[in-house]
Coordinates of C-alpha atoms and ligand atoms in Angstrom, one line a residue:
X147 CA 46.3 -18.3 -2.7
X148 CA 49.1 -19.3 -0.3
X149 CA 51.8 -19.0 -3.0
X150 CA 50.4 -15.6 -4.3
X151 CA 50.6 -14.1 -0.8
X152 CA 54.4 -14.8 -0.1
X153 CA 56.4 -12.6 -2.6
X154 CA 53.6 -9.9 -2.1
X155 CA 54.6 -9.9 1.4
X156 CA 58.4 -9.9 0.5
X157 CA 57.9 -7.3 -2.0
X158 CA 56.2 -4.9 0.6
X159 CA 58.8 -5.4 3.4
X160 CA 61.9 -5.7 0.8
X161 CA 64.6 -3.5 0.9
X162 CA 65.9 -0.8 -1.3
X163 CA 63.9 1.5 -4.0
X164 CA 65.0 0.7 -7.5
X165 CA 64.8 3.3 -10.8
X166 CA 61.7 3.7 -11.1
X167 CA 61.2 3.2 -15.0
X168 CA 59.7 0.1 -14.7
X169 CA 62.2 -1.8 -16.7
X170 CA 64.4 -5.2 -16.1
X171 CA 62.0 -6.6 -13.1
X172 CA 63.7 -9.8 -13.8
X173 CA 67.7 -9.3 -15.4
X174 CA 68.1 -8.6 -18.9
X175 CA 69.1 -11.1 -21.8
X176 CA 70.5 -10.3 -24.6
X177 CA 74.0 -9.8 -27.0
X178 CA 76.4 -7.7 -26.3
X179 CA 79.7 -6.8 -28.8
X180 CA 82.0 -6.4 -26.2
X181 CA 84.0 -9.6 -25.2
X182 CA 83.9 -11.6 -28.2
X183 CA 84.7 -8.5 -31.3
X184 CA 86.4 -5.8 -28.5
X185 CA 87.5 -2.5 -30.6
X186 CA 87.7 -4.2 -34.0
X187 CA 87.3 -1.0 -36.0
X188 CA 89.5 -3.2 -39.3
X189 CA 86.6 -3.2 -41.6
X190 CA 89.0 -3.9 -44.8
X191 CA 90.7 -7.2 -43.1
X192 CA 87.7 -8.6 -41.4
X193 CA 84.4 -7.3 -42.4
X194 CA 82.7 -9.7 -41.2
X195 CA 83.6 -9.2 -37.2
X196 CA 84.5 -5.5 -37.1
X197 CA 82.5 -3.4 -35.2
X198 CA 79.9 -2.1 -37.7
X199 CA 76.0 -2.3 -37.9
X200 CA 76.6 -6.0 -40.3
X201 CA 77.6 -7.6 -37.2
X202 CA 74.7 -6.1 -35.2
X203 CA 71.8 -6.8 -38.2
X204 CA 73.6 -10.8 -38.0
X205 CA 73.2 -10.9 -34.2
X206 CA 69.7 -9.5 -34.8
X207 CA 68.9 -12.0 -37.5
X208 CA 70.4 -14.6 -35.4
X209 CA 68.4 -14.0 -31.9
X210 CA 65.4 -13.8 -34.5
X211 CA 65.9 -16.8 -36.5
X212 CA 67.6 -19.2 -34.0
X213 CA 64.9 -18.9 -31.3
X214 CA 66.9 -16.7 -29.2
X215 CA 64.3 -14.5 -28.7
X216 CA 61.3 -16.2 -27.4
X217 CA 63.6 -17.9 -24.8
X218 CA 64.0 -14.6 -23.4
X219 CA 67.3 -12.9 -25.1
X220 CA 66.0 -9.1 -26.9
X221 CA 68.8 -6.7 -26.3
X222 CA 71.3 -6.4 -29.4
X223 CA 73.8 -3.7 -27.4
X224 CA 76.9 -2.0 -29.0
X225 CA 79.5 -1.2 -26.9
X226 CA 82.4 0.9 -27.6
X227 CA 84.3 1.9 -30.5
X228 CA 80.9 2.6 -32.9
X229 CA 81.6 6.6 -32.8
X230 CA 83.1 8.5 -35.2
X231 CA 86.4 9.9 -33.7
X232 CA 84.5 13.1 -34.0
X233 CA 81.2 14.6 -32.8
X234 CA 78.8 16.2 -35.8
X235 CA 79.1 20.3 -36.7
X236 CA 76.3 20.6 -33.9
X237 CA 78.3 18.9 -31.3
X238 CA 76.1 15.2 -31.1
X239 CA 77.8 12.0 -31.3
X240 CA 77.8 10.1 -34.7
X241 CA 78.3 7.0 -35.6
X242 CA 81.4 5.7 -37.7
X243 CA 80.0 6.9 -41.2
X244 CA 82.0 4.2 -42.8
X245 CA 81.0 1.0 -40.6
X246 CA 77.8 2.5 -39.8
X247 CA 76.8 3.9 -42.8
X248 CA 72.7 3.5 -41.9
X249 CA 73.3 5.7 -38.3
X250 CA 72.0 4.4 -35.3
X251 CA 68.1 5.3 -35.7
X252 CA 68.4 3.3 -38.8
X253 CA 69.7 0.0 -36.9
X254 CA 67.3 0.7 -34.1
X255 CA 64.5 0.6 -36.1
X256 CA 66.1 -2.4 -37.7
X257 CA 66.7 -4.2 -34.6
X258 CA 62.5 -3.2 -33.9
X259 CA 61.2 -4.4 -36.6
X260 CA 62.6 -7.7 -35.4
X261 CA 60.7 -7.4 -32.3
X262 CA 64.2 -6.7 -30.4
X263 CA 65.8 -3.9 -28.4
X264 CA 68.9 -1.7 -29.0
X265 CA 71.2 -1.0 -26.5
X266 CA 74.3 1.5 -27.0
X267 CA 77.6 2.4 -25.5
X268 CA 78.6 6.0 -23.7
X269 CA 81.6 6.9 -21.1
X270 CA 80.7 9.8 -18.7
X271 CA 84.5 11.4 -19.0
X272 CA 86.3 13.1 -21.9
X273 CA 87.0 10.1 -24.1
X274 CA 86.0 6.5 -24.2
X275 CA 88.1 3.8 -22.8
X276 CA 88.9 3.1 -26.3
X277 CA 89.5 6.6 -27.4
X278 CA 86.2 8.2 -29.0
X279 CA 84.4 11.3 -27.9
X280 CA 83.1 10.8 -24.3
X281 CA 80.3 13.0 -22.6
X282 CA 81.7 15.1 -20.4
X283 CA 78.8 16.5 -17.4
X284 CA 78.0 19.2 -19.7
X285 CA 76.9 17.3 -22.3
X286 CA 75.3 14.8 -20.2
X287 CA 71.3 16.2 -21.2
X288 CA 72.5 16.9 -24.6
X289 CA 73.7 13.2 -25.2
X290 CA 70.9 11.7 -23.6
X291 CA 68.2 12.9 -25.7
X292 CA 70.2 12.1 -28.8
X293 CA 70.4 8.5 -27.2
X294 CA 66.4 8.6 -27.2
X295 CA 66.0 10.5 -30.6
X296 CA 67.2 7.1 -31.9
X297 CA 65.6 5.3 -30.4
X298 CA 67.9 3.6 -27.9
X299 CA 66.7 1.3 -25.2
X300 CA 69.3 0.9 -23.0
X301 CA 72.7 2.9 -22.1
X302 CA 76.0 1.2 -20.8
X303 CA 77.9 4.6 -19.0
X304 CA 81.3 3.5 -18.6
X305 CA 83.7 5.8 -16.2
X306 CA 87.2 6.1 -18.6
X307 CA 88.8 9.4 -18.0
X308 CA 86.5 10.7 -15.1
X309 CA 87.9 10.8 -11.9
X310 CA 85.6 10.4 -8.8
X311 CA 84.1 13.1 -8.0
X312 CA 82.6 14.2 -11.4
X313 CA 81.7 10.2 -11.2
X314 CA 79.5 11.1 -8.4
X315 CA 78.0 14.0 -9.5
X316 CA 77.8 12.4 -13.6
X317 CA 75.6 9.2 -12.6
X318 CA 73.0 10.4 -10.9
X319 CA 72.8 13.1 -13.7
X320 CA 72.7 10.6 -16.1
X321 CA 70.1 8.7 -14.8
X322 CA 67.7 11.5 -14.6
X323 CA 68.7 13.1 -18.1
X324 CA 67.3 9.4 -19.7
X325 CA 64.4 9.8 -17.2
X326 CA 63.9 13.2 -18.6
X327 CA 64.0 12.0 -22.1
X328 CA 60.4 10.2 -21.5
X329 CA 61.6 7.3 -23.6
X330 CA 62.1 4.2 -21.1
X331 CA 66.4 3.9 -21.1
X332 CA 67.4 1.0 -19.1
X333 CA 70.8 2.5 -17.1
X334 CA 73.5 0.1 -17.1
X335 CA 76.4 1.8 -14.5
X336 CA 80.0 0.9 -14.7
X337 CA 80.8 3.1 -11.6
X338 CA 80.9 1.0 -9.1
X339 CA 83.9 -1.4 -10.9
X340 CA 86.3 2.3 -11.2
X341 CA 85.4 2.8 -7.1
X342 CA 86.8 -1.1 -6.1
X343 CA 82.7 -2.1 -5.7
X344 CA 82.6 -1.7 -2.1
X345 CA 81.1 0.2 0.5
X346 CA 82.7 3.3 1.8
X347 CA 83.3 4.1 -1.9
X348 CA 79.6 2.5 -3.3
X349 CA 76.6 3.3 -1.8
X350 CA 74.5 0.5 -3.5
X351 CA 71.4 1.6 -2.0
X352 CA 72.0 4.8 -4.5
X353 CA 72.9 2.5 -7.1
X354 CA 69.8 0.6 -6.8
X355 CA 67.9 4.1 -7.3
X356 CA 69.3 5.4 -10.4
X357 CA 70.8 2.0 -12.3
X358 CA 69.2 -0.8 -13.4
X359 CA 72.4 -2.8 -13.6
X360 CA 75.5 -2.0 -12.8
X361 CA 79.3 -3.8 -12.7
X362 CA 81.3 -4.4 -9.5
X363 CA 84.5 -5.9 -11.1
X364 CA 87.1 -6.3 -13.3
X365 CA 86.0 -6.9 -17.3
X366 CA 85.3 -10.5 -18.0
X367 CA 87.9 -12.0 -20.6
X368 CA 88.0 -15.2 -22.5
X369 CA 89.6 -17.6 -19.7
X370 CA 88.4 -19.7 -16.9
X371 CA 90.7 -17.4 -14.5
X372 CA 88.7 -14.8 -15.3
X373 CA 85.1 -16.4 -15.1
X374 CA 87.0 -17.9 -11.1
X375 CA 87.8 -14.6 -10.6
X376 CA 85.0 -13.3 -10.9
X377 CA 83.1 -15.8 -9.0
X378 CA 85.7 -15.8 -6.1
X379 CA 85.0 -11.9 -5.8
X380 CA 81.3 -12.4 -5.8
X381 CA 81.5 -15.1 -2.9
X382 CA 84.1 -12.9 -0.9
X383 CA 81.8 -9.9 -0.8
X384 CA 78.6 -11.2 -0.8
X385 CA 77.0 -9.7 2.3
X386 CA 77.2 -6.5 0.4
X387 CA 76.6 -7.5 -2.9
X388 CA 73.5 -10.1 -2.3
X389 CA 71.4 -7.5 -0.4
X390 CA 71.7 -4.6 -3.4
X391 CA 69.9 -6.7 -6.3
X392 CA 66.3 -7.0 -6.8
X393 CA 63.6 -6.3 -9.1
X394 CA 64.6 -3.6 -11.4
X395 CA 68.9 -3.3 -9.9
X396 CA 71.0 -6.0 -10.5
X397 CA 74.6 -6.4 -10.0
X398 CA 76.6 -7.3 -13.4
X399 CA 79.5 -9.7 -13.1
X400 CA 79.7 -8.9 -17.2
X401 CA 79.0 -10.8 -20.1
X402 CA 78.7 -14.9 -20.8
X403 CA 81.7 -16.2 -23.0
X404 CA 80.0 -19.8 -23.5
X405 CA 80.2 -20.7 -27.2
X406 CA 83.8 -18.2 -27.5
X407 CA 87.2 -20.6 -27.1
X408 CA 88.4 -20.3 -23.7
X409 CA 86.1 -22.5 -21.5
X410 CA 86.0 -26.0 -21.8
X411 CA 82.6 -27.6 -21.9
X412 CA 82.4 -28.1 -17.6
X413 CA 83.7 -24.7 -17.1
X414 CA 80.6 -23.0 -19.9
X415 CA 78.1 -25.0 -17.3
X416 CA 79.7 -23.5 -14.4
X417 CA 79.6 -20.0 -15.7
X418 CA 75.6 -20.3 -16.8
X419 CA 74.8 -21.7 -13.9
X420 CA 76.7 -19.5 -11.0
X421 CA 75.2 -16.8 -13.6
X422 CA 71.7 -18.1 -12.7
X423 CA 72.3 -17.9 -8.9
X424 CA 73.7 -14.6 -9.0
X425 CA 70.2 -13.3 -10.6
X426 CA 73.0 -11.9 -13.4
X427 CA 72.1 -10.1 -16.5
X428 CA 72.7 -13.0 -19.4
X429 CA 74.1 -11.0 -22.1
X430 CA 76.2 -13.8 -24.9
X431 CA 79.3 -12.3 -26.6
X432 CA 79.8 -14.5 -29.0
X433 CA 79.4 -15.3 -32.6
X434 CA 76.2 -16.4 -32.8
X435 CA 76.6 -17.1 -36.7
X436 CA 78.9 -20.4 -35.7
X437 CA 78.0 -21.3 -32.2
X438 CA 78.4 -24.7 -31.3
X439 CA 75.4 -27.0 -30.5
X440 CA 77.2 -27.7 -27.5
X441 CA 77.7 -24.2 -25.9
X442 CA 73.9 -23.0 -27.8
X443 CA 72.3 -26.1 -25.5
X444 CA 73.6 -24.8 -22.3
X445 CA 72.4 -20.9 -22.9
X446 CA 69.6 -22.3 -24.0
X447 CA 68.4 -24.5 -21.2
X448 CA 64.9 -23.3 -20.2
X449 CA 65.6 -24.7 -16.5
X450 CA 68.3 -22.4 -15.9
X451 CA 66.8 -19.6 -17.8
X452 CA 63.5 -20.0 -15.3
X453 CA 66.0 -20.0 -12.4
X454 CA 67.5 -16.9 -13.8
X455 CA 64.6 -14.8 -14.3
X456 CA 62.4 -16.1 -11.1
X457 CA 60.5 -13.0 -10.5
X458 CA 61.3 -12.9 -6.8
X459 CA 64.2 -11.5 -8.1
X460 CA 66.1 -12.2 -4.8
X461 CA 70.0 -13.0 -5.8
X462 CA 72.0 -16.2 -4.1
X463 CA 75.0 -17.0 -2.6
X464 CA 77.8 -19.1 -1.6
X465 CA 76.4 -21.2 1.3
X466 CA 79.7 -22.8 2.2
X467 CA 82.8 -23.9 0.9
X468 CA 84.4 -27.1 2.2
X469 CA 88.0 -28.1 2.6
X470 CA 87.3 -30.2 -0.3
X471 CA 86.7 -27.6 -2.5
X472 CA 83.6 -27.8 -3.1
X473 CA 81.2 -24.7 -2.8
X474 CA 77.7 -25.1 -2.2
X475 CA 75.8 -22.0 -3.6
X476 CA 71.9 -21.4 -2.9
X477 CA 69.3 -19.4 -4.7
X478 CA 66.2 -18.6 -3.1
X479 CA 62.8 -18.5 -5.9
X480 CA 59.5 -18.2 -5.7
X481 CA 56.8 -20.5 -4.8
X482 CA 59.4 -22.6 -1.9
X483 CA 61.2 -23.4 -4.8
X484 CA 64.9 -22.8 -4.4
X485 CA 67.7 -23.7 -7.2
X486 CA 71.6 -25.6 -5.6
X487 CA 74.9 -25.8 -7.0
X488 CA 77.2 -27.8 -6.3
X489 CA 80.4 -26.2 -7.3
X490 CA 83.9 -27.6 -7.9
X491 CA 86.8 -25.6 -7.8
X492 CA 88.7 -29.2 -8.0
X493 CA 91.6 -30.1 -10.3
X494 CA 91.8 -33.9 -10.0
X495 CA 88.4 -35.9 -10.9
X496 CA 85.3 -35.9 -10.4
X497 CA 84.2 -36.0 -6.4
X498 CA 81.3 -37.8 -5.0
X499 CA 79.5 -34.5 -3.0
X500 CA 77.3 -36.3 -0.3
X501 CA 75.0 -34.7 1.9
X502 CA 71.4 -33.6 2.5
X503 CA 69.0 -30.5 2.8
X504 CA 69.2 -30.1 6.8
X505 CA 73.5 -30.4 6.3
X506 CA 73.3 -27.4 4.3
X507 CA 71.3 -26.1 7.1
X508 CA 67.9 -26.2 4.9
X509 CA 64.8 -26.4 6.9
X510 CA 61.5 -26.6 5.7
X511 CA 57.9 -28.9 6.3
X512 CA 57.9 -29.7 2.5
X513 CA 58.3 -32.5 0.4
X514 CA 60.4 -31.8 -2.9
X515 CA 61.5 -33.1 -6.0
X516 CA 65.1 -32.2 -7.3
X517 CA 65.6 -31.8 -11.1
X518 CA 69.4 -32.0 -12.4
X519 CA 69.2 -28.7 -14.8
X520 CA 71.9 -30.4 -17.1
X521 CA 70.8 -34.0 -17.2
X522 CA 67.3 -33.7 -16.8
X523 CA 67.2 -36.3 -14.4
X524 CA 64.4 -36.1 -11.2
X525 CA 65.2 -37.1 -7.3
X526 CA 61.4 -37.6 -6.0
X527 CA 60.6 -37.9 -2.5
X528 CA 63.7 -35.7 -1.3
X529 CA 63.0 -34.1 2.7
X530 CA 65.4 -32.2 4.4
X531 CA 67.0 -35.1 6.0
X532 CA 67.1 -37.8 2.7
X533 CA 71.0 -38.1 1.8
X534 CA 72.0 -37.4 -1.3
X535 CA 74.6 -37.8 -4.1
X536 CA 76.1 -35.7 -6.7
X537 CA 79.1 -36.0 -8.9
X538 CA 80.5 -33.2 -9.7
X539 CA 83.8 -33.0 -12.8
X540 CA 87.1 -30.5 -12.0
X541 CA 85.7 -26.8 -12.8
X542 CA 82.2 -28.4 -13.3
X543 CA 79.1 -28.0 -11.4
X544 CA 75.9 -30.2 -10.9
X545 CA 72.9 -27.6 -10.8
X546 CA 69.3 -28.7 -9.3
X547 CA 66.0 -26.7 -9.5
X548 CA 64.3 -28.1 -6.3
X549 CA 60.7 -27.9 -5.8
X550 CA 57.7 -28.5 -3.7
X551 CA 55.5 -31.8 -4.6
X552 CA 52.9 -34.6 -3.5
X553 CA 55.1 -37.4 -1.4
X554 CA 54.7 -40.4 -4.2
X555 CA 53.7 -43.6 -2.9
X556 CA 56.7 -45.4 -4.8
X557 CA 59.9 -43.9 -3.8
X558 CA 61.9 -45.6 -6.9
X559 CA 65.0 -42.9 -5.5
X560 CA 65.3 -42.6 -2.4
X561 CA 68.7 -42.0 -1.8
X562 CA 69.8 -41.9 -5.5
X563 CA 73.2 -41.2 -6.7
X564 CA 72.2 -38.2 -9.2
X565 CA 75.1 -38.9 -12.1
Ligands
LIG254 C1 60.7 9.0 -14.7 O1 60.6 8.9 -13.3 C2 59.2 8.9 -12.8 C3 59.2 8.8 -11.2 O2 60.4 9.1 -10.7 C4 58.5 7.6 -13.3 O3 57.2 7.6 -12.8 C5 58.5 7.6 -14.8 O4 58.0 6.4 -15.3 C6 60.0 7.7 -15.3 N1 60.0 7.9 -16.8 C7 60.8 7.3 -17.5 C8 60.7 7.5 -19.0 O5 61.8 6.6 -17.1
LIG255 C1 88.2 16.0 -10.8 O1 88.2 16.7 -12.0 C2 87.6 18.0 -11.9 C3 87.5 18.7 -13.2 O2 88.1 18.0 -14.2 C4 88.5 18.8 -10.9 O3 88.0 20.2 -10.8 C5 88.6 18.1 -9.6 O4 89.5 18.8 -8.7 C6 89.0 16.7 -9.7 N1 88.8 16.0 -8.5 C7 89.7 15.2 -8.0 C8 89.3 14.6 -6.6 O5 90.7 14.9 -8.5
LIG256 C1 73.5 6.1 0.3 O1 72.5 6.6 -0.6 C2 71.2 6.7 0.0 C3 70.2 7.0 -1.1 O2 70.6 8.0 -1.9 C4 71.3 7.7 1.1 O3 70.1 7.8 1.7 C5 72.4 7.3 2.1 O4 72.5 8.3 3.1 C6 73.7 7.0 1.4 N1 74.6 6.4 2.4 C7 75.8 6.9 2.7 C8 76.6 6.1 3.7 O5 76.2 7.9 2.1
LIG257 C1 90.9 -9.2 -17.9 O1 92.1 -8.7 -18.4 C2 92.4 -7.4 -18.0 C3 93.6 -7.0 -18.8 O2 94.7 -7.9 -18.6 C4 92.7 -7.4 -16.5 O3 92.9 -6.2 -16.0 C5 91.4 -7.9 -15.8 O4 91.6 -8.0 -14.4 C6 91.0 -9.3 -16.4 N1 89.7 -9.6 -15.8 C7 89.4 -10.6 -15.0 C8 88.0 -10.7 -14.5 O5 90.3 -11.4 -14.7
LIG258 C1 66.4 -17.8 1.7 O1 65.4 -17.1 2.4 C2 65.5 -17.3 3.8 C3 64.2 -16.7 4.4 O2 64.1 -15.4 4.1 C4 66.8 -16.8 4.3 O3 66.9 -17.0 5.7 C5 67.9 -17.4 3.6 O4 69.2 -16.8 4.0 C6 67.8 -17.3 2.1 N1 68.8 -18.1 1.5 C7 69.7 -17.6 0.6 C8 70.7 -18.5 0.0 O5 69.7 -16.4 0.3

């Protein structure tokens, strides 16, 4: 009873109203196009990774066939560059006719069938960032219920060639045009990221009213500068940023690139797991067609995954970050669990990190058991004041899903270096 009674409480008493469509309670996982095959519209070159509804029917057939799906990842979303350059005699957006030769009703009710959901692109201004017809705030209704006469389940509403004001008025139109629609249209917001993603500019308890998701900061690309950057913003602006996610409204540091060529195998584990304590949407650009084993295990791991989607839905946050450059991050979950990283933003070799619950300024009357999320391995008997050892590689990160147990009588541990 105990453990039913605590997140009821919290979800009572917690802050903020989210869109009230009753979608993404815990963050979305999924594929998006974006990162990994950008505005590759070269069809004749390189048919097999232009923008087209081939790649999406692979991805599909991919999440389907790989086991994708039933570890949690359903959205298949399109980003830009799928218009024509044109909209239709009656003014409505249509797809490329030449790589989308189907249309997009036909690929949603592909994407359906395979027990998956589509998500689609838009920019609230006069043209996409890339160029193709945008929807300006008069067209805001009309594009909307073209989005749900296909069937769409989710809308990304980027901000290229708006300026603020009509951003202001556009998003919150937006949000109850979908609404409007009747068809359930999770809101993805790229507002905040054209405003700087702070307060005076963002009011994130609005966000959290009319978006499901939205992105603070700059567009992830394939590097480990970019995944630190984005990291580094996170942990600098936290006290704003932590408090605005919950069920239903999560903020988006942007897409995974593990499994794409520009993170090294310590950096992919870094990005999956900060991802986790940041209660981040998980949405893979990549080619799922020739992932590696390697980069597949780690957005795969069903540790991480359960971290990531805890349905307290609470996000976490940098608890400090030594002169050792070390950063210990924290993730509140449900049932007094709670998930640690140890993260390195070393360059020289791996660094033995010790310390204990009550350093970190952890208090609590339980007994746990710490599970390494990459390894596997378990630290029984662990209290607040047991010391503790973790070794953690240059750009690496040593993750552990801690959780209330039963003391055991042999303590074979106690103490243990966790390697
Ligand atoms: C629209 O909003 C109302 C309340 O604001 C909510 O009850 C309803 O489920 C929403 N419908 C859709 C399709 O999002
Ligand atoms: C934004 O654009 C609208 C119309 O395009 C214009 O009327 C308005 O003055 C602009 N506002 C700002 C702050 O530039
Ligand atoms: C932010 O938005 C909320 C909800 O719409 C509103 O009540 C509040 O006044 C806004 N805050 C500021 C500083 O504008
Ligand atoms: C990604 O690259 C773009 C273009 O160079 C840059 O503006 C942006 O800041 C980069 N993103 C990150 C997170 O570093
Ligand atoms: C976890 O929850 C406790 C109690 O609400 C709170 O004091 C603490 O700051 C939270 N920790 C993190 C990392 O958010």
């Amino acid at each position: 009873m105990e453990l039913l009674v605590v997140p009821l409480l919290l979800a009572l008493t917690g802050c903020g109203l989210s869109l009230d469509n009753g979608l993404m309670r815990t963050p979305p996982m999924g594929w998006l196009a974006w990162e990994r095959f950008r505005c590759n519209t070269d069809c004749n070159t390189d048919p097999k990774n232009c923008i087209s509804e081939r790649l999406f029917m692979d991805m599909a057939d991919r999440l389907t066939e790989d086991g994708w799906k039933e570890l949690g990842y359903q959205y298949v979303n399109i980003d830009d560059c799928w218009a024509a350059k044109k909209r239709d005699s009656e003014g409505r957006l249509v797809a490329d006719p030449h790589r989308f030769p189907s249309g997009i009703k036909a690929l949603a009710q592909y994407v359906h069938s395979k027990g998956l959901k589509l998500g689609i692109y838009g920019d609230l201004g006069t043209f996409t960032c890339g160029g193709y017809p945008g929807t300006t705030l008069d067209l805001i209704d009309f594009d909307a219920r073209t989005f749900a006469s296909w069937g769409v389940d989710m809308l990304k509403l980027d901000g290229c060639y708006s300026n603020s004001s009509e951003k202001a008025v556009g998003y919150p139109l937006m949000s109850r045009a979908l609404n409007a629609t009747g068809r359930p249209i999770a809101f993805s917001c790229s507002w905040p990221a054209y405003e700087g993603g702070l307060p005076p500019q963002v009011n994130y308890t609005l966000l959290g009213e009319i978006c499901n998701l939205w992105r603070n900061y700059d567009d992830i690309n394939d590097s480990w500068e970019s995944v630190r950057g984005i990291i580094n913003w996170y942990s600098a602006h936290q006290e704003v940023l932590q408090p605005a996610a919950g069920p239903g409204r999560w903020n988006d540091p942007d897409m995974l690139i593990v499994g794409d060529f520009g993170l090294s195998y310590e950096q992919s584990k870094s990005q999956m797991a900060l991802w986790a304590i940041l209660a981040a949407p998980l949405f893979m650009s990549n080619d799922l067609r020739t992932i590696s084993r390697k980069a597949s295990s780690i957005l795969r791991n069903k540790v991480l995954i359960r971290i990531n989607q805890d349905p307290l839905g609470e996000e976490g946050r940098m608890l400090l970050k030594g002169r050792n450059n070390i950063e210990v991050w924290m993730r509140n979950l449900s049932s007094s669990s709670f998930a640690l990283a140890f993260f390195s933003q070393r360059t020289d070799q791996p660094y033995h990190y010790r310390t204990s619950l009550i350093q970190l300024n952890i208090t609590a009357p339980e007994v746990f058991s710490a599970q390494d999320v990459y390894t596997g391995r378990v630290l029984q008997n662990l209290e607040v004041d047991t010391e503790f050892t973790v070794t953690i590689n240059p750009s690496g990160v040593v993750m552990l899903y801690v959780y209330p147990t039963k003391r055991l009588e042999q303590n074979p541990d106690a103490g243990l270096l966790l390697l």
